Amino acid sequence: MIGLHLSERVLQEAAEPTAQLPAAEAAHLHGCRLCQGRVATYQQLTTAVANLPPPAFAFDLAAAVLAQLPRPKPAFPWVLVLAAAPVLGVVATFLVLFGGVLAQAFQGLFTLLGAGLVAVASLLVAGQGLELLVQHRRQLRLLTFS
Ligand SMILES: [Zn+2]
């Protein structure tokens, strides 16, 4: 209670259908016409707000929000991993069985193969880096809401 009458918070609580006020506040409310009138006003206000129609927009709010959300990432390609595992197993088995023979056959070509491998790996890393940069710019463009 504030002063002689119930506080606004208590009046709002009393306006709820399931309100259970402490004994002193309930006794005051029972005997005070001013507080009863305020509670009735809060009840009318609550009923009026509950009966308002839901807000309607001139545009499709859900579509506008969904358009701003980032697209979900594609799932990890487990099928490719399952397909690549047996292939790698065959290659590893082949190298274990015939590695010595291959090393003798390609003795002079190892430096050339290594240089080619480094060149291909560099191209792959550069391509991945460019793809990441393009993706990052696209995501930053999606974040601007104008
Ligand atoms: Zn009162």
Short mmCIF file of C-alpha atoms and ligand atoms in Angstrom, two decimals:
data_model
loop_
_atom_site.label_atom_id
_atom_site.label_comp_id
_atom_site.label_asym_id
_atom_site.label_seq_id
_atom_site.Cartn_x
_atom_site.Cartn_y
_atom_site.Cartn_z
CA MET A 1 0.00 0.00 0.00
CA ILE A 2 1.11 3.55 -0.71
CA GLY A 3 -0.46 6.06 1.64
CA LEU A 4 -4.15 5.37 2.16
CA HIS A 5 -4.89 3.38 -0.99
CA LEU A 6 -3.45 0.35 -2.79
CA SER A 7 -0.48 0.81 -5.12
CA GLU A 8 -0.90 0.58 -8.90
CA ARG A 9 0.90 -2.77 -8.92
CA VAL A 10 -1.50 -4.23 -6.35
CA LEU A 11 -4.51 -2.79 -8.21
CA GLN A 12 -3.29 -4.44 -11.43
CA GLU A 13 -2.79 -7.74 -9.61
CA ALA A 14 -6.30 -7.46 -8.14
CA ALA A 15 -7.71 -6.96 -11.65
CA GLU A 16 -6.51 -10.41 -12.74
CA PRO A 17 -9.14 -13.17 -12.52
CA THR A 18 -6.90 -15.41 -10.39
CA ALA A 19 -5.76 -12.65 -8.01
CA GLN A 20 -5.07 -13.59 -4.39
CA LEU A 21 -4.19 -10.47 -2.40
CA PRO A 22 -2.71 -10.48 1.12
CA ALA A 23 -5.37 -10.13 3.84
CA ALA A 24 -4.68 -6.45 4.63
CA GLU A 25 -4.84 -5.37 0.97
CA ALA A 26 -7.93 -7.51 0.32
CA ALA A 27 -9.66 -5.95 3.32
CA HIS A 28 -8.82 -2.44 2.08
CA LEU A 29 -10.09 -3.25 -1.39
CA HIS A 30 -13.31 -4.67 0.07
CA GLY A 31 -14.03 -1.42 1.90
CA CYS A 32 -12.63 1.25 -0.51
CA ARG A 33 -14.82 2.35 -3.40
CA LEU A 34 -11.99 4.32 -5.06
CA CYS A 35 -9.71 1.26 -5.26
CA GLN A 36 -12.64 -0.90 -6.43
CA GLY A 37 -13.22 1.59 -9.23
CA ARG A 38 -9.54 1.50 -10.23
CA VAL A 39 -9.58 -2.31 -10.27
CA ALA A 40 -12.70 -2.22 -12.45
CA THR A 41 -10.92 0.19 -14.82
CA TYR A 42 -7.94 -2.18 -15.09
CA GLN A 43 -10.31 -5.08 -15.76
CA GLN A 44 -12.05 -3.12 -18.55
CA LEU A 45 -8.66 -2.18 -20.01
CA THR A 46 -7.47 -5.81 -19.95
CA THR A 47 -10.69 -6.98 -21.64
CA ALA A 48 -10.45 -4.27 -24.31
CA VAL A 49 -6.82 -5.16 -25.10
CA ALA A 50 -7.67 -8.88 -25.27
CA ASN A 51 -10.50 -8.14 -27.73
CA LEU A 52 -8.34 -6.07 -30.11
CA PRO A 53 -7.86 -7.63 -33.55
CA PRO A 54 -4.36 -8.93 -34.23
CA PRO A 55 -2.13 -6.35 -35.94
CA ALA A 56 -2.22 -6.48 -39.73
CA PHE A 57 0.62 -5.20 -41.92
CA ALA A 58 0.35 -3.91 -45.47
CA PHE A 59 3.25 -6.22 -46.41
CA ASP A 60 4.08 -9.85 -45.74
CA LEU A 61 6.13 -9.59 -42.55
CA ALA A 62 7.11 -13.28 -42.49
CA ALA A 63 8.41 -13.18 -46.06
CA ALA A 64 10.39 -10.00 -45.37
CA VAL A 65 12.03 -11.52 -42.30
CA LEU A 66 12.73 -14.84 -44.00
CA ALA A 67 14.37 -13.04 -46.92
CA GLN A 68 16.85 -11.44 -44.49
CA LEU A 69 17.83 -14.71 -42.80
CA PRO A 70 21.00 -16.44 -44.03
CA ARG A 71 20.51 -19.62 -45.98
CA PRO A 72 21.28 -22.82 -44.05
CA LYS A 73 24.69 -24.31 -44.69
CA PRO A 74 24.75 -27.45 -46.79
CA ALA A 75 25.31 -30.58 -44.76
CA PHE A 76 28.75 -32.18 -44.61
CA PRO A 77 29.08 -34.51 -47.63
CA TRP A 78 29.27 -37.81 -45.73
CA VAL A 79 28.33 -39.71 -48.88
CA LEU A 80 31.50 -38.43 -50.55
CA VAL A 81 33.55 -39.44 -47.51
CA LEU A 82 32.01 -42.94 -47.61
CA ALA A 83 32.84 -43.19 -51.31
CA ALA A 84 36.36 -41.80 -50.91
CA ALA A 85 37.35 -44.09 -48.00
CA PRO A 86 37.43 -47.35 -50.04
CA VAL A 87 39.24 -45.59 -52.89
CA LEU A 88 41.90 -44.31 -50.49
CA GLY A 89 42.17 -47.80 -49.01
CA VAL A 90 42.81 -49.30 -52.45
CA VAL A 91 45.38 -46.62 -53.27
CA ALA A 92 47.16 -47.13 -49.93
CA THR A 93 47.21 -50.91 -50.39
CA PHE A 94 48.57 -50.48 -53.91
CA LEU A 95 51.32 -48.16 -52.67
CA VAL A 96 52.25 -50.56 -49.86
CA LEU A 97 52.42 -53.52 -52.25
CA PHE A 98 54.03 -51.84 -55.25
CA GLY A 99 55.65 -48.75 -53.72
CA GLY A 100 59.17 -50.09 -54.12
CA VAL A 101 58.64 -50.86 -57.81
CA LEU A 102 57.06 -47.43 -58.41
CA ALA A 103 59.90 -45.64 -56.61
CA GLN A 104 62.45 -47.30 -58.90
CA ALA A 105 60.38 -46.51 -62.01
CA PHE A 106 59.85 -42.83 -61.13
CA GLN A 107 63.23 -42.14 -59.48
CA GLY A 108 64.02 -39.25 -61.79
CA LEU A 109 60.49 -37.83 -61.80
CA PHE A 110 60.03 -37.28 -58.04
CA THR A 111 61.14 -33.65 -58.12
CA LEU A 112 58.85 -32.96 -61.11
CA LEU A 113 55.91 -34.70 -59.41
CA GLY A 114 56.55 -32.80 -56.18
CA ALA A 115 56.60 -29.46 -58.00
CA GLY A 116 53.35 -30.33 -59.80
CA LEU A 117 51.75 -31.39 -56.51
CA VAL A 118 52.79 -28.12 -54.86
CA ALA A 119 51.39 -26.14 -57.82
CA VAL A 120 48.04 -27.98 -57.70
CA ALA A 121 47.80 -27.61 -53.91
CA SER A 122 48.54 -23.87 -54.22
CA LEU A 123 45.80 -23.47 -56.82
CA LEU A 124 43.32 -25.33 -54.59
CA VAL A 125 44.18 -23.21 -51.53
CA ALA A 126 43.90 -19.99 -53.59
CA GLY A 127 40.54 -21.09 -54.98
CA GLN A 128 39.22 -21.89 -51.50
CA GLY A 129 40.43 -18.52 -50.24
CA LEU A 130 38.64 -16.69 -53.07
CA GLU A 131 35.46 -18.66 -52.42
CA LEU A 132 35.58 -17.75 -48.71
CA LEU A 133 36.08 -14.08 -49.60
CA VAL A 134 33.10 -14.09 -52.00
CA GLN A 135 30.93 -15.85 -49.40
CA HIS A 136 31.95 -13.35 -46.71
CA ARG A 137 31.07 -10.38 -48.93
CA ARG A 138 27.70 -11.95 -49.80
CA GLN A 139 26.88 -12.43 -46.11
CA LEU A 140 27.88 -8.86 -45.27
CA ARG A 141 25.64 -7.61 -48.09
CA LEU A 142 22.73 -9.57 -46.55
CA LEU A 143 23.26 -7.82 -43.21
CA THR A 144 22.65 -4.34 -44.59
CA PHE A 145 18.92 -3.71 -44.14
CA SER A 146 18.51 -0.81 -46.56
ZN ZN B 1 -8.32 2.52 -1.50
#
